[in-house]
Coordinates of C-alpha atoms in Angstrom, one line a residue:
M1 CA 7.7 7.6 -3.0
S2 CA 5.0 9.6 -1.4
A3 CA 4.0 8.2 1.6
N4 CA 6.9 6.5 4.2
Q5 CA 6.0 3.3 3.9
V6 CA 8.3 0.4 1.7
F7 CA 7.3 -3.0 1.8
E8 CA 9.7 -5.9 1.6
R9 CA 10.0 -7.5 -2.3
G10 CA 9.9 -11.3 -2.3
D11 CA 8.2 -14.5 -0.6
R12 CA 4.9 -12.0 -0.2
V13 CA 1.9 -13.7 -0.5
G14 CA -1.8 -12.2 -0.5
L15 CA -5.1 -13.0 -0.8
Y16 CA -7.6 -11.5 -3.2
L17 CA -11.7 -11.1 -2.2
Q18 CA -14.6 -10.5 -3.7
D19 CA -18.0 -11.2 -3.2
K20 CA -19.5 -14.7 -3.9
H21 CA -19.0 -15.3 0.1
S22 CA -20.9 -13.5 3.3
L23 CA -19.0 -10.8 4.4
E24 CA -18.8 -12.7 8.1
E25 CA -17.1 -15.6 6.0
N26 CA -14.4 -13.1 4.9
V27 CA -14.1 -11.8 7.7
E28 CA -13.6 -15.0 9.6
L29 CA -10.9 -15.7 6.5
V30 CA -8.6 -12.6 6.8
Q31 CA -8.5 -13.5 10.7
Y32 CA -7.3 -16.9 9.4
A33 CA -4.9 -15.8 6.8
E34 CA -3.3 -13.4 9.1
E35 CA -2.3 -16.3 12.1
Q36 CA -1.4 -18.8 9.0
G37 CA 1.1 -15.7 8.4
I38 CA -0.6 -14.1 4.5
D39 CA 1.1 -10.7 4.2
E40 CA -1.8 -8.8 2.8
I41 CA -5.4 -8.8 1.7
W42 CA -6.8 -7.0 -1.5
Q43 CA -10.1 -6.4 -1.5
A44 CA -12.2 -6.2 -4.5
E45 CA -14.8 -4.1 -6.3
S46 CA -14.8 -5.0 -9.7
R47 CA -18.9 -4.5 -10.0
L48 CA -21.9 -3.2 -8.2
A49 CA -21.8 -5.7 -5.8
R50 CA -19.7 -4.5 -2.7
D51 CA -17.7 -1.2 -2.2
A52 CA -13.6 -2.3 -1.3
V53 CA -13.9 0.3 1.6
S54 CA -16.2 -0.6 4.1
P55 CA -15.1 -4.5 4.3
L56 CA -11.5 -2.9 5.0
G57 CA -12.9 -1.4 7.7
A58 CA -14.2 -4.5 9.3
Y59 CA -11.5 -6.6 8.7
A60 CA -8.8 -3.5 10.2
A61 CA -11.2 -4.0 13.3
V62 CA -10.3 -7.7 13.9
T63 CA -6.5 -8.2 13.2
D64 CA -3.1 -6.6 14.1
D65 CA -0.8 -6.8 11.1
I66 CA -1.6 -8.2 8.2
K67 CA -1.8 -5.4 5.5
L68 CA -5.0 -3.8 3.5
G69 CA -5.6 -2.8 0.0
T70 CA -8.1 -1.7 -2.5
G71 CA -8.0 -3.5 -5.1
V72 CA -9.3 -1.6 -6.6
I73 CA -11.6 1.9 -6.6
N74 CA -11.9 3.7 -9.4
N75 CA -11.0 7.3 -9.8
W76 CA -14.2 8.4 -11.5
T77 CA -17.3 7.6 -9.0
R78 CA -15.4 9.0 -5.5
N79 CA -13.4 12.7 -5.3
T80 CA -10.0 11.8 -4.8
A81 CA -10.0 14.4 -2.1
L82 CA -12.6 11.9 -0.8
I83 CA -10.1 8.7 -1.6
A84 CA -7.1 10.3 0.7
Q85 CA -9.8 11.1 3.7
S86 CA -11.1 6.9 3.0
M87 CA -7.4 5.9 3.3
S88 CA -6.4 8.7 5.8
T89 CA -9.5 6.8 8.1
L90 CA -8.4 3.1 7.6
E91 CA -4.7 4.2 8.7
E92 CA -6.2 5.8 11.8
L93 CA -8.1 2.6 12.3
A94 CA -5.3 -0.2 11.6
G95 CA -2.6 1.5 12.8
P96 CA 0.9 3.1 10.1
D97 CA 2.1 0.8 7.7
R98 CA -1.0 -1.3 6.7
I99 CA -3.3 0.1 4.2
M100 CA -2.5 0.5 0.3
C101 CA -4.3 2.5 -1.5
G102 CA -5.4 1.1 -4.9
I103 CA -6.8 3.1 -7.5
G104 CA -8.2 1.4 -11.2
A105 CA -9.9 3.7 -14.6
W106 CA -13.2 1.2 -14.2
W107 CA -14.5 -0.5 -16.7
D108 CA -16.6 0.2 -19.5
P109 CA -19.9 -1.0 -20.5
L110 CA -20.2 -0.8 -16.6
A111 CA -18.7 3.0 -16.1
E112 CA -21.2 4.3 -18.9
K113 CA -24.2 2.5 -18.2
V114 CA -24.6 4.9 -14.8
G115 CA -22.9 8.1 -17.0
I116 CA -19.1 7.8 -16.7
D117 CA -17.0 8.9 -19.6
R118 CA -14.4 7.8 -19.5
S119 CA -12.1 9.7 -22.1
G120 CA -9.1 10.9 -20.8
A121 CA -8.5 8.3 -18.7
L122 CA -4.6 8.8 -19.0
R123 CA -4.9 12.3 -17.4
A124 CA -7.4 11.6 -15.4
M125 CA -5.4 8.9 -13.8
R126 CA -2.7 11.3 -13.2
E127 CA -4.0 13.9 -11.8
C128 CA -5.8 11.4 -9.1
V129 CA -2.8 9.8 -8.1
E130 CA -0.6 12.9 -7.8
V131 CA -3.1 14.8 -5.7
T132 CA -4.0 11.7 -3.3
Q133 CA -0.1 10.9 -3.1
D134 CA 0.3 15.3 -1.6
L135 CA -2.8 14.5 0.1
L136 CA -1.8 11.8 2.1
D137 CA 1.5 13.7 2.7
M138 CA -0.5 16.2 4.7
E139 CA 0.0 18.6 1.7
N140 CA -2.0 21.5 1.4
V141 CA -3.4 21.3 -2.2
T142 CA -4.1 23.7 -4.5
Y143 CA -4.6 21.8 -8.2
D144 CA -5.8 22.9 -11.7
G145 CA -6.0 20.2 -13.5
E146 CA -8.5 18.6 -16.6
F147 CA -10.3 16.3 -14.1
V148 CA -9.1 17.2 -10.7
Q149 CA -9.4 21.1 -9.5
M150 CA -8.5 22.0 -5.7
R151 CA -8.6 25.3 -3.9
D152 CA -6.9 25.1 -0.3
V153 CA -7.4 21.7 0.6
E154 CA -5.8 19.5 3.4
L155 CA -7.2 16.5 5.2
D156 CA -8.2 17.9 8.3
V157 CA -7.2 15.8 11.4
V158 CA -8.4 16.8 14.6
H159 CA -8.0 13.4 16.6
G160 CA -5.0 11.4 16.5
D161 CA -1.7 12.0 14.5
D162 CA -1.9 14.8 11.8
G163 CA 1.5 13.6 10.0
P164 CA 2.0 12.0 7.0
R165 CA 0.0 9.0 6.0
T166 CA 1.8 5.4 5.2
V167 CA -0.5 5.2 2.7
P168 CA 1.4 3.9 -1.0
V169 CA -0.8 4.8 -3.8
Y170 CA -0.9 1.6 -6.4
V171 CA -2.2 1.9 -10.2
G172 CA -4.5 -1.2 -11.0
G173 CA -3.8 -0.9 -14.8
T174 CA -3.7 -3.4 -17.9
G175 CA -2.9 -1.3 -20.7
F176 CA 0.6 -0.5 -21.7
K177 CA 0.1 3.2 -21.8
M178 CA -1.8 3.4 -18.5
L179 CA 1.5 0.8 -17.3
E180 CA 3.9 3.6 -17.9
L181 CA 2.0 5.8 -16.0
T182 CA 2.0 4.0 -13.6
G183 CA 5.8 3.6 -13.4
H184 CA 6.7 7.3 -13.4
F185 CA 4.1 8.8 -11.1
A186 CA 2.4 5.8 -8.7
D187 CA 4.1 4.2 -5.7
G188 CA 3.0 0.7 -6.6
A189 CA 1.4 -1.2 -10.0
L190 CA -1.4 -3.6 -8.7
L191 CA -0.9 -6.2 -12.1
N192 CA -4.2 -7.7 -13.3
Y193 CA -5.3 -11.4 -13.6
L194 CA -6.3 -13.8 -16.5
V195 CA -3.3 -12.7 -18.5
S196 CA -0.3 -15.4 -19.2
P197 CA 3.1 -15.0 -17.8
E198 CA 4.2 -13.4 -21.1
Y199 CA 2.2 -10.4 -20.8
N200 CA 3.8 -9.6 -17.3
K201 CA 7.7 -9.0 -19.7
K202 CA 5.6 -6.8 -21.6
A203 CA 4.0 -5.2 -18.4
L204 CA 7.5 -4.6 -16.6
D205 CA 8.7 -2.7 -19.9
A206 CA 6.7 -0.2 -19.8
L207 CA 7.1 0.2 -16.0
E208 CA 10.2 0.7 -16.6
T209 CA 10.1 3.0 -19.1
G210 CA 7.9 5.1 -17.2
A211 CA 10.3 5.1 -14.3
E212 CA 12.8 6.6 -16.4
R213 CA 10.4 9.2 -17.1
G214 CA 10.7 9.5 -13.6
D215 CA 14.0 9.7 -13.0
R216 CA 13.2 6.4 -11.2
S217 CA 14.3 2.5 -11.9
L218 CA 11.8 -0.3 -11.9
D219 CA 13.0 -1.1 -8.6
D220 CA 10.9 1.7 -7.0
I221 CA 8.3 0.1 -8.1
D222 CA 6.5 -2.5 -6.1
R223 CA 4.6 -5.1 -8.0
P224 CA 1.9 -7.5 -6.5
Q225 CA -0.4 -9.7 -9.3
L226 CA -3.5 -10.8 -8.4
V227 CA -3.8 -14.2 -9.6
V228 CA -6.3 -16.5 -10.2
C229 CA -5.9 -19.2 -8.4
S230 CA -8.6 -22.5 -8.8
M231 CA -6.8 -25.3 -6.4
D232 CA -8.1 -28.7 -5.8
H233 CA -7.1 -32.4 -5.2
D234 CA -9.5 -32.8 -8.3
E235 CA -7.8 -31.3 -11.2
E236 CA -10.8 -31.3 -13.2
K237 CA -13.0 -29.6 -10.6
A238 CA -10.5 -26.5 -10.2
L239 CA -9.8 -26.2 -14.0
D240 CA -13.9 -26.1 -14.3
N241 CA -14.3 -23.3 -11.2
A242 CA -11.4 -21.2 -13.4
R243 CA -13.2 -22.1 -16.6
E244 CA -16.5 -20.1 -15.4
L245 CA -14.7 -16.8 -14.4
I246 CA -12.5 -17.2 -17.3
T247 CA -16.1 -17.4 -19.5
Q248 CA -17.6 -14.4 -17.6
Y249 CA -14.4 -12.1 -18.4
L250 CA -13.9 -13.1 -21.8
G251 CA -17.3 -12.2 -22.8
Q252 CA -17.7 -9.1 -20.5
Q253 CA -14.5 -7.4 -19.7
P254 CA -12.4 -6.8 -22.7
H255 CA -10.4 -4.9 -21.5
I256 CA -8.6 -7.2 -19.6
M257 CA -8.8 -9.8 -22.5
K258 CA -7.2 -7.6 -24.8
A259 CA -4.1 -8.2 -22.8
S260 CA -4.2 -12.1 -22.3
G261 CA -3.1 -13.2 -25.1
V262 CA -6.5 -14.9 -25.9
S263 CA -7.0 -15.4 -29.8
Q264 CA -10.0 -12.4 -31.0
D265 CA -11.7 -15.4 -32.3
L266 CA -12.2 -17.0 -28.9
I267 CA -13.5 -13.8 -27.2
D268 CA -15.8 -12.8 -30.0
E269 CA -17.2 -16.6 -29.9
V270 CA -17.6 -16.1 -26.5
G271 CA -18.9 -12.8 -25.8
E272 CA -21.6 -13.6 -28.4
T273 CA -22.3 -17.0 -26.8
I274 CA -23.1 -15.5 -23.2
G275 CA -25.1 -11.8 -24.9
G276 CA -21.9 -9.1 -23.2
W277 CA -22.5 -7.7 -19.6
P278 CA -24.6 -8.6 -17.3
A279 CA -24.5 -12.2 -18.0
D280 CA -26.4 -14.7 -16.0
H281 CA -25.4 -17.8 -14.8
E282 CA -27.0 -19.7 -18.0
D283 CA -25.2 -17.8 -20.2
I284 CA -22.0 -18.8 -18.7
Q285 CA -22.5 -22.5 -18.2
E286 CA -23.3 -22.5 -21.9
G287 CA -20.2 -20.3 -22.9
M288 CA -17.7 -23.1 -20.7
H289 CA -17.4 -25.2 -22.6
L290 CA -16.0 -23.0 -25.2
I291 CA -12.6 -22.7 -23.2
P292 CA -10.0 -25.1 -23.5
D293 CA -7.8 -26.6 -20.6
D294 CA -4.6 -25.2 -22.2
V295 CA -6.6 -21.4 -22.0
V296 CA -7.3 -22.7 -18.1
H297 CA -3.6 -23.1 -17.7
K298 CA -2.0 -19.8 -19.6
L299 CA -4.1 -17.5 -17.6
T300 CA -4.8 -19.0 -14.0
A301 CA -3.0 -21.0 -11.4
S302 CA -5.3 -24.0 -11.6
G303 CA -4.8 -27.5 -10.5
T304 CA -3.7 -29.5 -7.8
P305 CA -1.6 -27.5 -4.7
E306 CA 1.8 -28.3 -6.7
Q307 CA 0.6 -27.5 -9.8
C308 CA -0.5 -24.2 -8.4
R309 CA 2.3 -23.4 -6.7
E310 CA 4.1 -23.8 -10.0
K311 CA 2.0 -21.8 -11.8
V312 CA 2.5 -18.7 -9.0
R313 CA 6.5 -19.3 -9.1
E314 CA 5.6 -18.3 -13.3
Y315 CA 4.2 -15.0 -12.3
A316 CA 7.1 -14.8 -10.0
E317 CA 9.9 -15.3 -12.4
T318 CA 8.5 -13.1 -14.8
G319 CA 8.0 -9.8 -12.3
C320 CA 4.8 -10.5 -9.9
Q321 CA 6.8 -9.5 -6.8
C322 CA 3.7 -10.8 -4.4
P323 CA 1.0 -12.5 -5.5
I324 CA -2.2 -12.0 -4.6
L325 CA -4.1 -15.0 -4.9
Y326 CA -7.9 -15.1 -6.0
P327 CA -9.5 -18.6 -4.1
L328 CA -11.9 -20.2 -6.3
G329 CA -13.8 -23.5 -5.2
D330 CA -15.2 -24.1 -1.9
D331 CA -12.0 -24.7 0.6
R332 CA -10.1 -21.2 0.7
R333 CA -8.3 -22.3 3.9
L334 CA -6.7 -25.1 1.7
L335 CA -5.4 -22.3 -0.9
I336 CA -3.7 -20.4 2.3
D337 CA -2.6 -23.3 4.1
E338 CA -0.3 -24.5 1.2
F339 CA 0.9 -20.8 0.3
A340 CA 1.5 -19.4 3.8
D341 CA 4.9 -20.9 3.8
G342 CA 5.7 -18.8 0.3
Y343 CA 5.7 -20.3 -2.9
L344 CA 9.7 -20.1 -3.6

């Protein structure tokens, strides 16, 4: 592990925040989550909505202990030295053993639309992870890679502790080759959402293959996982909230859907109906009727509180060490209250 930080494994629970609610509401929710005993917050940066680093600074400023992670920033639009600099700054603000750096390979067509060619994604991620870890260890780095080149570079800390940062580096990967790479080099794998527990079994095999290649074991790889959680005392309302998100992703993010276990025919039909990325609200509403309840239950923890807890247990039983719950619906505090004491 590149950082000095070691997370306890077991009944950890986290929260995944995107951009549906205002930042002010999210700040208040993070404070409430910490008060209730939620362990981790991961901030999304999946679209051109909000960056992940700025909100984490706000959360760090108003909390004391809850861990804070980028879920995920990408390795294409930020120079690797800037990634390390940002994580070091967040640790300065939050204190040691609180910041987690999640990095992902981004996705098309968004990357292509802003001029990024993601060819060589595996090599690019390996180089980014290796150099980020070394910089956070406060090493002087010279690196001549295909995607990352540095000469005589180190974090230049003027104020505060200049010792190694306690920031583990996670890879947010979905494909099995990326997961093998993660097992080989990264401190942790941030497993994706909208996949089934059956997918997790294959993901763990890939992680273990990579870990063995790096003379490590699967136990050396921390494994939090994003889990869509649509909770409501009205089961049908909960399912419809999740159905809308699934429709959006089926049609717009094929890299996730390839691993979901959903039939290609359904993926193609939804994609044709909503018209690709970006889809407007009306297109997504039109495509929702194509998603049956069994697909919602397969890919998400949705329904009543007990149904949600049961599905989260399934993810835990297949390798997830910390469910990072993506709350859908209007009552996010209900979800926090239901999971504050864990899920086992």
